[in-house]
Amino acid sequence: MLKKALLVLVVAILAVAGWAWWRAGHVELEKVRDHVYMVRGIGGNVAILDTPQGFVVVDTMTFVRQGRAIRKKLREIADRPVVAILNTHYHLDHTHGNPAFVPGTKVVSTKRTLEHLRTLDADYWAEPPASELLPNDTFETVHVLQLGGKTVRSAHLGRGHTDGDLVALFVEDRVLVAGDLFFHGHYPNIDLEAGGSVREWVATLDRVLELDFDAVIPGHGPPSDREGLRRFQEFLRSLWTQTEEVVRGGGTLEDAIAKVDLERFGLRPLWFAPYLNRKFVIRRAFEEASSQPQEKLAVPPGAAERRLEGAEHP
């Protein structure tokens, strides 16, 4: 009886592991505009701009095998090269697919993102092929790429998710790629250790909303629009003002968790990062408002993705 139970357990574990392995390499392609696509999978969304001269790919997900899967999806669209990769920020679920692409490909990011990759994620990028796909075209405020009659205007507009996030505007298609400055329908990660800020995030999105776009590809969640981005900004404003009020009144983190009401926004955790929840965002806002780091999170930012990654390293 014990042997049978153990056998059932082993089969179940293998089945779950097999599903996880398949899911990690499975990506889905969604058309947003005639020349704009979004790819979804484990990790951050990927935006694709198709031009007659080649593809521009914004972010590359969590695994090298996902990067390969993205390239396979591109061949379903057209037999053209990837001319440029943009990394919206340094987190592994937006960058660790880079090594699947051709060494020497143009990789664009802000200077701060490159600094974070070289310091906060140094081990991953230490050797080829990863070291050959680090950002090699960096900027501080604005970067413009023109290709095949299309314009990609990237900008760093302030602190928010980190202190190095860029947004990319596909100008002619009026599509904004927001990266993790916009979690659509989900609680966001707030990376205070990399210069992120709840308070400044609201003002940064004011500047984002001054850009000329209709559709938005978020860092996580389904495609959205200007109103969806404004709704997320309102969530951040409410999170900050409520939490700051608790701090000004001398309240504790426990007081903030009890009092801050975010229910009307209907956000939920990402399935692969369940620690990004209501308590997490309140804790991060409280830490910023009070300048008092609280006890360590049970699962630090990035840990869930790293567990999924396992041995998936170039």
Coordinates of C-alpha atoms in Angstrom, one line a residue, residues 26-204:
H26 CA 4.8 28.1 -24.0
V27 CA 4.0 31.6 -25.3
E28 CA 0.9 33.1 -26.9
L29 CA 0.8 35.6 -29.7
E30 CA -2.0 38.3 -29.8
K31 CA -2.5 40.9 -32.5
V32 CA -2.9 44.4 -31.1
R33 CA -2.7 46.5 -34.3
D34 CA -2.0 45.6 -38.0
H35 CA 1.8 45.8 -37.3
V36 CA 1.8 45.4 -33.5
Y37 CA 1.7 42.2 -31.5
M38 CA 1.9 41.1 -27.9
V39 CA 3.3 37.8 -26.6
R40 CA 2.3 36.4 -23.2
G41 CA 3.7 33.7 -21.1
I42 CA 5.4 33.2 -17.7
G43 CA 6.9 36.6 -16.9
G44 CA 6.4 40.0 -18.4
N45 CA 4.6 40.7 -21.7
V46 CA 6.5 41.1 -24.9
A47 CA 5.6 43.8 -27.5
I48 CA 6.5 43.3 -31.2
L49 CA 6.6 45.9 -33.9
D50 CA 6.7 44.5 -37.5
T51 CA 8.4 46.7 -40.1
P52 CA 9.5 45.9 -43.7
Q53 CA 13.1 46.0 -42.5
G54 CA 12.7 43.8 -39.5
F55 CA 11.2 43.4 -36.0
V56 CA 11.6 45.5 -32.9
V57 CA 11.0 43.3 -29.8
V58 CA 10.3 45.0 -26.4
D59 CA 11.3 42.7 -23.5
T60 CA 12.0 39.0 -23.8
M61 CA 10.4 37.2 -20.8
T62 CA 12.0 35.0 -18.1
F63 CA 13.7 32.1 -19.8
V64 CA 16.0 31.5 -22.8
R65 CA 13.6 28.9 -24.1
Q66 CA 10.9 31.6 -24.1
G67 CA 13.2 33.8 -26.1
R68 CA 13.5 31.0 -28.6
A69 CA 9.7 30.6 -28.6
I70 CA 9.3 34.3 -29.3
R71 CA 11.6 34.0 -32.3
K72 CA 9.5 31.1 -33.5
K73 CA 6.4 33.2 -33.2
L74 CA 8.0 36.0 -35.2
R75 CA 8.6 33.5 -38.1
E76 CA 4.9 32.9 -38.2
I77 CA 4.4 36.6 -38.9
A78 CA 7.2 37.1 -41.5
D79 CA 10.7 35.9 -42.3
R80 CA 12.5 39.0 -41.1
P81 CA 15.3 39.6 -38.6
V82 CA 15.1 41.1 -35.2
V83 CA 16.7 44.4 -35.7
A84 CA 16.4 45.7 -32.1
I85 CA 15.5 44.6 -28.6
L86 CA 14.3 47.1 -26.0
N87 CA 14.4 46.2 -22.3
T88 CA 12.0 48.3 -20.3
H89 CA 13.8 47.6 -17.0
Y90 CA 16.2 45.1 -15.4
H91 CA 13.9 42.4 -13.9
L92 CA 14.6 38.9 -15.0
D93 CA 11.1 38.3 -16.3
H94 CA 11.7 41.0 -18.9
T95 CA 15.3 40.4 -19.8
H96 CA 16.4 36.7 -19.3
G97 CA 15.2 35.8 -22.8
N98 CA 17.8 38.1 -24.4
P99 CA 20.4 35.4 -24.8
A100 CA 18.1 33.5 -27.2
F101 CA 18.7 36.3 -29.8
V102 CA 21.6 36.8 -32.2
P103 CA 24.8 38.2 -30.5
G104 CA 25.4 41.8 -31.6
T105 CA 21.7 42.6 -32.0
K106 CA 21.0 46.2 -30.9
V107 CA 19.7 46.1 -27.3
V108 CA 18.3 49.4 -26.0
S109 CA 17.7 50.4 -22.4
T110 CA 18.2 53.3 -20.0
K111 CA 21.6 53.7 -18.4
R112 CA 20.2 52.9 -15.0
T113 CA 18.7 49.6 -16.3
L114 CA 22.2 48.6 -17.6
E115 CA 23.7 49.5 -14.2
H116 CA 21.1 47.4 -12.4
L117 CA 21.7 44.4 -14.7
R118 CA 25.5 44.6 -14.0
T119 CA 25.1 44.9 -10.2
L120 CA 21.8 43.4 -9.1
D121 CA 21.8 40.6 -11.6
A122 CA 25.5 40.3 -12.3
D123 CA 25.9 36.5 -12.2
Y124 CA 23.4 35.9 -15.0
W125 CA 25.1 38.3 -17.4
A126 CA 28.7 37.5 -16.6
E127 CA 29.5 35.2 -19.5
P128 CA 28.4 34.5 -23.2
P129 CA 25.9 34.3 -24.6
A130 CA 24.2 36.5 -21.9
S131 CA 27.0 39.0 -21.8
E132 CA 26.7 39.5 -25.6
L133 CA 23.0 40.5 -25.2
L134 CA 23.3 43.1 -22.5
P135 CA 22.0 46.6 -23.5
N136 CA 24.6 48.1 -25.9
D137 CA 22.6 51.3 -26.8
T138 CA 21.7 53.2 -23.6
F139 CA 20.2 56.6 -22.9
E140 CA 19.1 58.8 -20.0
T141 CA 16.0 60.6 -21.2
V142 CA 14.9 60.0 -24.9
H143 CA 15.9 57.5 -27.6
V144 CA 14.5 57.4 -31.1
L145 CA 14.7 54.4 -33.4
Q146 CA 13.5 54.7 -37.0
L147 CA 13.1 51.6 -39.1
G148 CA 11.1 50.6 -42.2
G149 CA 8.9 53.7 -42.1
K150 CA 8.2 53.2 -38.3
T151 CA 9.3 55.3 -35.3
V152 CA 9.9 53.9 -31.9
R153 CA 10.3 56.7 -29.3
S154 CA 11.5 55.5 -26.0
A155 CA 11.6 57.7 -22.9
H156 CA 12.5 57.6 -19.2
L157 CA 9.9 59.8 -17.6
G158 CA 10.7 59.3 -13.9
R159 CA 10.7 56.9 -11.0
G160 CA 8.0 54.3 -10.4
H161 CA 8.4 50.5 -10.6
T162 CA 12.2 51.2 -10.6
D163 CA 14.3 54.3 -11.2
G164 CA 15.3 53.1 -14.7
D165 CA 12.0 52.2 -16.5
L166 CA 11.4 53.2 -20.1
V167 CA 8.2 53.4 -22.0
A168 CA 8.3 52.8 -25.8
L169 CA 5.8 54.6 -28.1
F170 CA 5.2 53.0 -31.5
V171 CA 4.4 56.4 -33.0
E172 CA 2.6 55.7 -36.3
D173 CA 0.6 52.9 -34.7
R174 CA -0.3 55.0 -31.5
V175 CA 0.6 52.1 -29.2
L176 CA 2.4 52.6 -25.9
V177 CA 4.5 49.8 -24.4
A178 CA 4.5 50.6 -20.7
G179 CA 6.5 47.8 -19.2
D180 CA 6.0 47.4 -15.5
L181 CA 5.0 51.0 -15.1
F182 CA 1.5 49.4 -15.7
F183 CA 0.2 46.2 -14.2
H184 CA -3.2 45.7 -15.8
G185 CA -5.6 44.0 -13.4
H186 CA -2.8 42.9 -11.0
Y187 CA -1.0 44.2 -8.0
P188 CA 2.4 45.6 -9.0
N189 CA 5.9 45.0 -7.8
I190 CA 7.4 48.1 -6.2
D191 CA 11.1 47.7 -6.3
L192 CA 12.2 50.3 -3.7
E193 CA 15.7 48.8 -3.6
A194 CA 16.2 49.7 -7.3
G195 CA 14.9 53.2 -6.8
G196 CA 11.2 52.6 -7.2
S197 CA 8.7 54.9 -5.6
V198 CA 4.9 54.7 -5.1
R199 CA 4.8 58.5 -4.5
E200 CA 6.7 59.5 -7.6
W201 CA 5.0 56.7 -9.8
V202 CA 1.8 58.8 -9.9
A203 CA 3.6 61.9 -11.3
T204 CA 5.6 59.7 -13.7

